[in-house]
Short mmCIF file of C-alpha atoms in Angstrom, two decimals:
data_model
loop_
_atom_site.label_atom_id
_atom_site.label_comp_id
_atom_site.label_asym_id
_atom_site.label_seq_id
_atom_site.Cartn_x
_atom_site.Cartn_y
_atom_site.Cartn_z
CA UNK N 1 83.85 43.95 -89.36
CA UNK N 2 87.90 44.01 -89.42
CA UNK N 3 89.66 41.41 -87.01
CA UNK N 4 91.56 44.63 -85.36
CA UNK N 5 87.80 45.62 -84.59
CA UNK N 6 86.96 41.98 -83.39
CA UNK N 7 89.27 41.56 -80.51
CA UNK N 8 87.51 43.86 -77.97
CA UNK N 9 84.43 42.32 -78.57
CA UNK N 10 85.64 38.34 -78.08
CA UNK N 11 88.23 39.39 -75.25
CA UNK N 12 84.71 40.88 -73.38
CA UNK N 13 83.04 37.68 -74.43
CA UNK N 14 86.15 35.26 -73.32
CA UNK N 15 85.70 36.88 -69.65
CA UNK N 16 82.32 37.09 -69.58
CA UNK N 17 82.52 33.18 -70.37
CA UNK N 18 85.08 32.64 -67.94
CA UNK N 19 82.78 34.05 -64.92
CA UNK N 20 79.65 32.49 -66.40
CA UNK N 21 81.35 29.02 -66.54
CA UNK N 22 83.13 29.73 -62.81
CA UNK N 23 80.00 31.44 -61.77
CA UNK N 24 77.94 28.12 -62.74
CA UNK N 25 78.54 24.96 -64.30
CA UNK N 26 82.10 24.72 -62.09
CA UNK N 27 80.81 25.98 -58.88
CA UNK N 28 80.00 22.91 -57.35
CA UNK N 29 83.86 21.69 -58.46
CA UNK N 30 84.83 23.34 -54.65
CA UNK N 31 81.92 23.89 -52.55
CA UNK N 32 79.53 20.48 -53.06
CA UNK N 33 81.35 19.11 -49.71
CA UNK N 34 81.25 22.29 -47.94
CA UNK N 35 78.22 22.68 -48.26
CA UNK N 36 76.73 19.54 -47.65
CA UNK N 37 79.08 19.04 -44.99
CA UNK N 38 77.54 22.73 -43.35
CA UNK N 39 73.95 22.39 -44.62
CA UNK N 40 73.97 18.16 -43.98
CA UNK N 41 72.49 17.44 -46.91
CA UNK N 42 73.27 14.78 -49.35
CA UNK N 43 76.25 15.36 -51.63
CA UNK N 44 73.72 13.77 -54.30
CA UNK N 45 71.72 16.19 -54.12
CA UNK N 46 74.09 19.24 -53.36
CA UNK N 47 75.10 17.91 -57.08
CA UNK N 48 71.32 17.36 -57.89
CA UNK N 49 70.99 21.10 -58.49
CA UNK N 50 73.73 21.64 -60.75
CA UNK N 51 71.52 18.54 -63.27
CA UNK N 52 68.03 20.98 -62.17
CA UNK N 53 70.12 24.00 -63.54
CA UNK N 54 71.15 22.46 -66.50
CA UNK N 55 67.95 20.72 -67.30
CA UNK N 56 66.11 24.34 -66.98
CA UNK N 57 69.13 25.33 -69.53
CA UNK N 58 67.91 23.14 -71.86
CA UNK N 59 64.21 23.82 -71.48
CA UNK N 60 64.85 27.89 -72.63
CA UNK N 61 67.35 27.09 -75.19
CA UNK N 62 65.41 26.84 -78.38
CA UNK N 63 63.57 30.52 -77.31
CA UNK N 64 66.89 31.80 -76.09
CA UNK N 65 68.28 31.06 -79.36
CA UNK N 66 64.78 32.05 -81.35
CA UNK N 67 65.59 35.74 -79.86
CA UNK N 68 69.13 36.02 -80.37
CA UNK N 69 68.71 35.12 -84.31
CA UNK N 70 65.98 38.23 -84.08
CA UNK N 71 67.19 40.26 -82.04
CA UNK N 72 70.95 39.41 -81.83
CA UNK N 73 72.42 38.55 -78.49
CA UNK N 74 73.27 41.40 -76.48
CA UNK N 75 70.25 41.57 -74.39
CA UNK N 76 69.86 37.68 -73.60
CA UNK N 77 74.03 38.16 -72.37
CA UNK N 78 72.79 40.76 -70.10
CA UNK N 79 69.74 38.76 -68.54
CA UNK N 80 72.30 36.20 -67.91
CA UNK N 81 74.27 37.78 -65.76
CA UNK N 82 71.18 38.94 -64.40
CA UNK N 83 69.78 35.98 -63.40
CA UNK N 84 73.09 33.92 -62.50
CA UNK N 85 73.78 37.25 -59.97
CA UNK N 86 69.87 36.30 -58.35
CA UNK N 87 70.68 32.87 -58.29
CA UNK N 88 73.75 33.33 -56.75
CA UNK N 89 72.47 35.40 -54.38
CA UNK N 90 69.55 33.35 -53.47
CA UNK N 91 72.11 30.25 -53.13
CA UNK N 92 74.01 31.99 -50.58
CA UNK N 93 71.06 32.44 -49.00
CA UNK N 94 69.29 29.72 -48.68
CA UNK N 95 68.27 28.48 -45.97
CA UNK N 96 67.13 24.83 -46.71
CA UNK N 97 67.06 22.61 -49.48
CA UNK N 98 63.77 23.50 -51.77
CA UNK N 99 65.22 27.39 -51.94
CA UNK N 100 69.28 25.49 -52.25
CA UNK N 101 66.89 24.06 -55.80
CA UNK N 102 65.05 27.26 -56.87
CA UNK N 103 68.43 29.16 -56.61
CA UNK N 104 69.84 26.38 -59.60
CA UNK N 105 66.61 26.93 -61.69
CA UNK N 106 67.55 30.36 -62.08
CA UNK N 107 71.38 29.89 -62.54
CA UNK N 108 70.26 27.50 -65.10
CA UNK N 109 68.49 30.12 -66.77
CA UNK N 110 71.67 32.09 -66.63
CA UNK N 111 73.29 29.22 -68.19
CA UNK N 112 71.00 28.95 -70.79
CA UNK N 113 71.58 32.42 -71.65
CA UNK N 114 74.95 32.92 -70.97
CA UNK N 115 77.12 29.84 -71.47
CA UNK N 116 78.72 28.54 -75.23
CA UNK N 117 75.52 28.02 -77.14
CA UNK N 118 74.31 31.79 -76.53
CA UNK N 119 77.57 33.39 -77.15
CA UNK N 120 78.29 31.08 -80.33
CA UNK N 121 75.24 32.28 -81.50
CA UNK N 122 75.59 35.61 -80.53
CA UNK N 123 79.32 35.91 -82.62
CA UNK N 124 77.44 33.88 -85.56
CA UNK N 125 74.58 36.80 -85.52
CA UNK N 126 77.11 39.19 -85.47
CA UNK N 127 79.34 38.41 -88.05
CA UNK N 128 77.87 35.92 -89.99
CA UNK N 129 80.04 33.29 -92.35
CA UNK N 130 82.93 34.77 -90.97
CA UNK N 131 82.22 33.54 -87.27
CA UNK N 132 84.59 30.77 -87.15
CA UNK N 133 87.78 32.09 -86.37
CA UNK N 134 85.80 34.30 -83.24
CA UNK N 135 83.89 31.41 -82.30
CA UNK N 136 87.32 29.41 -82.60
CA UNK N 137 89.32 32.17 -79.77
CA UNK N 138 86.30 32.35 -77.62
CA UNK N 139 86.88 28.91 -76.63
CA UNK N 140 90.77 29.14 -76.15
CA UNK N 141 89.22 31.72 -73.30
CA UNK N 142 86.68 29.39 -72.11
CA UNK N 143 89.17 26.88 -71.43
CA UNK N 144 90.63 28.62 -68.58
CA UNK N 145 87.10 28.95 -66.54
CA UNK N 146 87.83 26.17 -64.27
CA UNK N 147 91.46 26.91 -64.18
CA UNK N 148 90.68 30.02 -62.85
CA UNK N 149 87.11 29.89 -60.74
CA UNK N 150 88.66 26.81 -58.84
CA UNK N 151 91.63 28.60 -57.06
CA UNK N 152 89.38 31.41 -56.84
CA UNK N 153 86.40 28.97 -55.09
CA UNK N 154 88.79 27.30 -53.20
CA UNK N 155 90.24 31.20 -51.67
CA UNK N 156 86.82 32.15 -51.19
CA UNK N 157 86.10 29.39 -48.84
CA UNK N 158 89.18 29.63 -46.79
CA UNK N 159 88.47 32.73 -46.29
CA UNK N 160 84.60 33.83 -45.88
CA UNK N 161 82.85 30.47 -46.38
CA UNK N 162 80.90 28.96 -49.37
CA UNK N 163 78.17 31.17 -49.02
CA UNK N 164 80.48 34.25 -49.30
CA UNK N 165 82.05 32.91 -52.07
CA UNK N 166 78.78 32.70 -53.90
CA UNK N 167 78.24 36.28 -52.81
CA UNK N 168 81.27 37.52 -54.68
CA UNK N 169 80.63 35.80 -57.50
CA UNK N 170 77.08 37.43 -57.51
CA UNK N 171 79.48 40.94 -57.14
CA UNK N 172 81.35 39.47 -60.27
CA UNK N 173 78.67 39.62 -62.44
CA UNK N 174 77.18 42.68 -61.80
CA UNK N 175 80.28 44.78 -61.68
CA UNK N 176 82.32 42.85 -64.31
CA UNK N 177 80.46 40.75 -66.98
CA UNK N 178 77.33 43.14 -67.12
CA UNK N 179 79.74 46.37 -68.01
CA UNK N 180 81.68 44.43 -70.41
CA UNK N 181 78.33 42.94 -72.11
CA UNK N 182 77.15 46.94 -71.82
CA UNK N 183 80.47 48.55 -73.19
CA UNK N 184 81.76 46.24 -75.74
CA UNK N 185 79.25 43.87 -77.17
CA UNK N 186 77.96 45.86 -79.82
CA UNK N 187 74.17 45.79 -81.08
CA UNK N 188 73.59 42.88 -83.79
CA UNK N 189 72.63 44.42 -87.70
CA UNK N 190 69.34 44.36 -88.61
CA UNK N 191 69.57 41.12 -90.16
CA UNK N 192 72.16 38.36 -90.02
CA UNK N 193 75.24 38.93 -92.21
CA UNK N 194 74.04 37.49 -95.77
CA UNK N 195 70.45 36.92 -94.82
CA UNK N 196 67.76 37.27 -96.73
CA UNK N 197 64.67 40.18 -96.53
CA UNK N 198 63.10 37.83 -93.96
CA UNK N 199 61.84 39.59 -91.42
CA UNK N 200 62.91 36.89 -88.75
CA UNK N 201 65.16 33.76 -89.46
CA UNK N 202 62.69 30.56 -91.22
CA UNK N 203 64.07 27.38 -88.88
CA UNK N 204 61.94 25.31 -90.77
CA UNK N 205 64.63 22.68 -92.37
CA UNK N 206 64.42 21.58 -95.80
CA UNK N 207 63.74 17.31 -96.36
CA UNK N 208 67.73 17.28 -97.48
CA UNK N 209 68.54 18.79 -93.80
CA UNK N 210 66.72 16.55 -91.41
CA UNK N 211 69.18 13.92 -91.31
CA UNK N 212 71.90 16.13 -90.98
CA UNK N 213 70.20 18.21 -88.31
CA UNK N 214 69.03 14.93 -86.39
CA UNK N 215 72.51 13.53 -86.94
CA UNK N 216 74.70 16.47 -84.82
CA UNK N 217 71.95 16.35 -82.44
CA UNK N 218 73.38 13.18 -81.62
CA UNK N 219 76.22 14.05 -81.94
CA UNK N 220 76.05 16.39 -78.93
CA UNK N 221 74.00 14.50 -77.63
CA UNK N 222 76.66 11.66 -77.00
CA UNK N 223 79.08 13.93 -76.70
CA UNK N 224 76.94 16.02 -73.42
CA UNK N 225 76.79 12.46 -72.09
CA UNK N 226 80.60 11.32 -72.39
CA UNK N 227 81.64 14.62 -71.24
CA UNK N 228 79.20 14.91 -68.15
CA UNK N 229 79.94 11.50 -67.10
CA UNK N 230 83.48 11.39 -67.23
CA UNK N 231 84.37 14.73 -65.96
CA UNK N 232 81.77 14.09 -63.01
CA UNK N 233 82.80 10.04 -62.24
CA UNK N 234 86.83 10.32 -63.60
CA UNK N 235 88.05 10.42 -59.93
CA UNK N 236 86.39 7.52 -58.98
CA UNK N 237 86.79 5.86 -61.55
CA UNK N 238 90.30 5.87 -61.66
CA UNK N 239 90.49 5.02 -58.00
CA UNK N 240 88.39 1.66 -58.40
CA UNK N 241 91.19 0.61 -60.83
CA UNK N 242 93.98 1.24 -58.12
CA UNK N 243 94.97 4.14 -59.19
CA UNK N 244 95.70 6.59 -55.66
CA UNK N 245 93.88 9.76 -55.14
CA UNK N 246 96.97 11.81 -55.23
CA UNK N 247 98.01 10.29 -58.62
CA UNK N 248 94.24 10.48 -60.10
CA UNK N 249 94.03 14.06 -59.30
CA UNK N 250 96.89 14.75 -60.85
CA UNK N 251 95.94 12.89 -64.04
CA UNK N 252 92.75 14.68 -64.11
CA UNK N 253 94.76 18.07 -64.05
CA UNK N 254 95.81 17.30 -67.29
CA UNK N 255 92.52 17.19 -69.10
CA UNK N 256 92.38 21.34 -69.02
CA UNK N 257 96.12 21.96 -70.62
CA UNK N 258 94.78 19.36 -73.36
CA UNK N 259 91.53 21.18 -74.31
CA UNK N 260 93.60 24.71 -74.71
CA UNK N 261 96.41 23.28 -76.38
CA UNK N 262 94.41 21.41 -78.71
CA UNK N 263 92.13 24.94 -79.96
CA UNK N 264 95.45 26.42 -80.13
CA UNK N 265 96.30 24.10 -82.57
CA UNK N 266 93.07 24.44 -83.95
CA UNK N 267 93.48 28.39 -84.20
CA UNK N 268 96.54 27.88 -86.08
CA UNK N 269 95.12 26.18 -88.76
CA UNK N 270 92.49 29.45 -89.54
CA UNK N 271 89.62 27.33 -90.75
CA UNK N 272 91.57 25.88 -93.78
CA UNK N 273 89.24 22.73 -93.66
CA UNK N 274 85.95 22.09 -93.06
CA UNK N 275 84.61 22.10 -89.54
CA UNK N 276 83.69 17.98 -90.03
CA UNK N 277 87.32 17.54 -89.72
CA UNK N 278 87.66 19.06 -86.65
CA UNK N 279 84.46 17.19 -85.25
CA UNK N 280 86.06 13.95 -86.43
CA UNK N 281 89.11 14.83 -84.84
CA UNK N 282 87.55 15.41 -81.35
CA UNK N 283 85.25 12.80 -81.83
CA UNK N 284 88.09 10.56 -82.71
CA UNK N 285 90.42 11.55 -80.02
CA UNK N 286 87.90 11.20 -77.26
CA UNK N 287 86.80 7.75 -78.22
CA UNK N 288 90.86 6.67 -78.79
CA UNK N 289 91.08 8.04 -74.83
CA UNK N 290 88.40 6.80 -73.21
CA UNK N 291 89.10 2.88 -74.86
CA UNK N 292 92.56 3.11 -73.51
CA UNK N 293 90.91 3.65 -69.97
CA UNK N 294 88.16 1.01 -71.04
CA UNK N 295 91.22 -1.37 -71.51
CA UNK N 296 93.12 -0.71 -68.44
CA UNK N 297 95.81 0.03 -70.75
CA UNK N 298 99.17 1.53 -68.06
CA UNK N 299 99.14 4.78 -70.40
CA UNK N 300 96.57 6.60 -68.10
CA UNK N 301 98.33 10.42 -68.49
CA UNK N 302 98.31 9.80 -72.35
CA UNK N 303 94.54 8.27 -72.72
CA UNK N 304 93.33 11.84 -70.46
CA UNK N 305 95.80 14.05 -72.57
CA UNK N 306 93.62 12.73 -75.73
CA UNK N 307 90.73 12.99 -74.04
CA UNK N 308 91.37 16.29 -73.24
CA UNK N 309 92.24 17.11 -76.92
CA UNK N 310 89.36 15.89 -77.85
CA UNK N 311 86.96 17.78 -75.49
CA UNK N 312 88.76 20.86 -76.34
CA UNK N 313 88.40 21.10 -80.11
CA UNK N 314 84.78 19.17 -79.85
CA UNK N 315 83.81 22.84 -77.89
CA UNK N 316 84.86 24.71 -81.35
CA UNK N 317 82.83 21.72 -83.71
CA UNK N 318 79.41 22.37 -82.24
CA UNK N 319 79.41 25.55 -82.76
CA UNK N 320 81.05 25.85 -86.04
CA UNK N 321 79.90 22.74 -87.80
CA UNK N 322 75.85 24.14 -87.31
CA UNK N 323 77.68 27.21 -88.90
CA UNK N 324 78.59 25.13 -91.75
CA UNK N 325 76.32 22.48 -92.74
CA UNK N 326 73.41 25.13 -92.40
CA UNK N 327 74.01 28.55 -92.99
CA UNK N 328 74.35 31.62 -91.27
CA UNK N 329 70.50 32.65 -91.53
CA UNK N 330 69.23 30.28 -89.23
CA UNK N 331 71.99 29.51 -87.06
CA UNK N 332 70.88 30.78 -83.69
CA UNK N 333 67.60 29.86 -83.94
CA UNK N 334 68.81 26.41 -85.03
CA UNK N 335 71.78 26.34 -82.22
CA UNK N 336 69.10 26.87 -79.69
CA UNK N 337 67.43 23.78 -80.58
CA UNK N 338 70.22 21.50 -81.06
CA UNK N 339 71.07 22.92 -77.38
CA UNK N 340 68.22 21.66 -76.06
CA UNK N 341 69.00 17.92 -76.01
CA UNK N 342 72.93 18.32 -75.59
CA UNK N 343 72.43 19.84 -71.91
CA UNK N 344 69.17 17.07 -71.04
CA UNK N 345 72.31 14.49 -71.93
CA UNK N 346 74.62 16.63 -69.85
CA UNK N 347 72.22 16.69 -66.50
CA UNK N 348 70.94 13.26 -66.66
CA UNK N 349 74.68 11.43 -67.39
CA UNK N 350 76.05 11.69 -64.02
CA UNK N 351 73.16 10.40 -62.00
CA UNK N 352 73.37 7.34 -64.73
CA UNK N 353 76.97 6.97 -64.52
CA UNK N 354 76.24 6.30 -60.53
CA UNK N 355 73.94 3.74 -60.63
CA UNK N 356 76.39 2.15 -63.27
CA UNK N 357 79.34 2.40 -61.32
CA UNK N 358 77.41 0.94 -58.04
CA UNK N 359 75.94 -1.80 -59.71
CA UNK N 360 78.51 -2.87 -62.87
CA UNK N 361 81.59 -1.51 -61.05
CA UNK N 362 84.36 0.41 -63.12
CA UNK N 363 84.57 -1.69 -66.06
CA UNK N 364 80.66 -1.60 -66.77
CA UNK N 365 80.85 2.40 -66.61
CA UNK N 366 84.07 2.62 -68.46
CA UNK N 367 82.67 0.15 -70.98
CA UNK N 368 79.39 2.62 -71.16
CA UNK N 369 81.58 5.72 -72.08
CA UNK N 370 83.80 3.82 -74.81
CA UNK N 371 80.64 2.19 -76.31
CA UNK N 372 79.05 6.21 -76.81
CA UNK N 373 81.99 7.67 -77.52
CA UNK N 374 82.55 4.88 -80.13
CA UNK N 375 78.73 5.35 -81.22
CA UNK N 376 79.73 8.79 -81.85
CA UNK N 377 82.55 8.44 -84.04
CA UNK N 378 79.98 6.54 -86.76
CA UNK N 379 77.62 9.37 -86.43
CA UNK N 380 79.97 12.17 -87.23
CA UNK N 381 81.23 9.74 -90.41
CA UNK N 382 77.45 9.81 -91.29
CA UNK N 383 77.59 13.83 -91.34
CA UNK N 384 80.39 13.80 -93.77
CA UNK N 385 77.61 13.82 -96.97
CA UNK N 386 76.41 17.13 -95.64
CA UNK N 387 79.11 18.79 -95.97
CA UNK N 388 78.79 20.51 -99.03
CA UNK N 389 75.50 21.52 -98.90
CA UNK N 390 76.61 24.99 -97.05
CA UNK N 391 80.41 26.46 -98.21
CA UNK N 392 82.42 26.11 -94.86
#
């Protein structure tokens, strides 16, 4: 398929991502405090269903991404929106705290549908080696979801309340990302691009491939963890070293310019080099970031710029490094499962980062996330033997 006939079909994708992430993952960004503050529950676990969503994302992630290498994508897209629209709907809702919960299991089966693993997977099935430069843009549109679903949350409030903003959100989905899934992401081919006659992709790896495959698991892994953590604990954090709020917030700002500029920079390059670079790159800038913090270095701005960096391209690595190191036969079956124990790290990293911070203080936590992110850097060096098993 031509790049002129590509654009439709990520530019869908990039919005339907953008609503997805807004819709999910970044909800709780505006309307934890109101609605603990209406509902008096605990903000812990106001947050605690945002780590049930993404732990029930993780659970369907190796099936969701079993179908999509059969099947292709299209239809698990649509039951995403499906199912974050119901859980949206049941969230605004809910009357007490057990339905507040069953309203995040089934956003977090819209999540595990609907958010970067499905639609990386859904590209890859699509259009096979040549994935990477799609998979590359769909980020640079992902990377304005919290840009955009904050000011929009935050609106939303003011003006109806949280439970009307999780109303139109519900309206969002059904009237905007299920057309667009409908109209413009087209049916997958029979078979992968360059498959074999196999009737369904074989995810059984070869002996050569386990320490590869158990290697970026880590990887993500880790990087769910750091990621999580940070972006849950960075205001606090920065506060306990005497940084104001005013000042922090601002700081923190800066970590979403850095992830788009950084895949900009990424998409300028058009896959000359193998995707291990870019995963050492994030990898590399992350870890550089977070040690400044660790330190209690002055350059605070610069240590969340490369942080930020970092993040960003790391969101293009996972899904094009699979891409790479394994083939295009297998990769969303294979995606699905390496998934699985990125978003477990993801859900359980905040609630550890808490008890860190309230019993070791901010250099204990901050010495945590430079010790993984560290850890991480040595695990992506041990990846770099794979990398010609598969032609990048």
């Amino acid at each position: 398929m031509g790049q002129e006939k590509r654009w439709p079909v990520i530019s869908a994708l990039g919005v339907v991502q953008i609503l997805a992430w807004g819709s999910s993952f970044y909800l709780l960004g505006v309307l934890a405090a109101p609605i603990a503050m209406d509902m008096g529950w605990p903000l812990a676990w106001v947050f605690g269903g945002l780590t049930l969503g993404l732990l029930a994302a993780g659970l369907v992630s190796p099936t969701v991404g079993r179908i999509i290498g059969e099947r292709g994508g299209r239809a698990i897209l649509l039951a995403s929106s499906l199912f974050l629209a119901a859980g949206l709907v049941v969230l605004g809702l809910a009357p007490s705290l057990p339905v507040y919960l069953a309203a995040w299991l089934l956003l977090g089966l819209g999540m595990g549908c609907g958010l970067y693993d499905p639609a990386f997977a859904t590209l890859g099935r699509l259009y096979g080696a040549e994935a990477r430069p799609a998979i590359t843009t769909l980020t640079l549109w992902g990377g304005f979801a919290s840009t955009m679903s904050w000011p929009l949350s935050a609106f939303l409030l003011d003006h109806g309340g949280w439970r009307w903003a999780c109303f139109v959100y519900a309206g969002l989905q059904l009237v905007v990302s299920l057309p667009l899934i409908l109209t413009l992401i087209p049916p997958a081919p029979a078979r992968p691009v360059g498959a074999s006659d196999n009737p369904a992709p074989v995810v059984a790896l070869a002996q050569a491939e386990r320490r590869p495959f158990l290697l970026m698991a880590g990887v993500l892994i880790l990087g769910g963890a750091v990621m999580s953590l940070l972006s849950a604990h960075v205001l606090t954090l920065l506060q306990a070293r005497g940084v104001p709020l005013a000042s922090a917030v601002t700081f923190g700002a800066l970590i979403g310019p850095a992830q788009v500029a950084a895949r900009v920079v990424e998409m300028a390059f058009k896959g000359r080099h193998h995707p291990l670079w870019t995963l050492m790159a994030a990898m590399s800038l992350v870890a550089v970031g977070i040690v400044m913090l660790a330190l209690g270095l002055p350059l605070v701005a610069l240590a969340l710029i490369l942080y930020g960096a970092g993040n960003g391209i790391y969101s293009i690595a996972r899904g094009t490094v699979p891409l790479a190191l394994f083939g295009t036969e297998r990769y969303a079956p294979l995606l699905g499962l390496l998934a699985r124990p990125g978003l477990v790290a993801q859900a359980l990293a905040p609630p550890l980062g808490a008890y860190v911070l309230a019993h070791g203080g901010a250099d204990a936590t901050f010495g945590l996330l430079a010790g993984m992110a560290l850890l991480n850097v040595g695990l992506v060096a041990a990846l770099w033997p794979a990398r010609s098993s598969h032609n990048s």
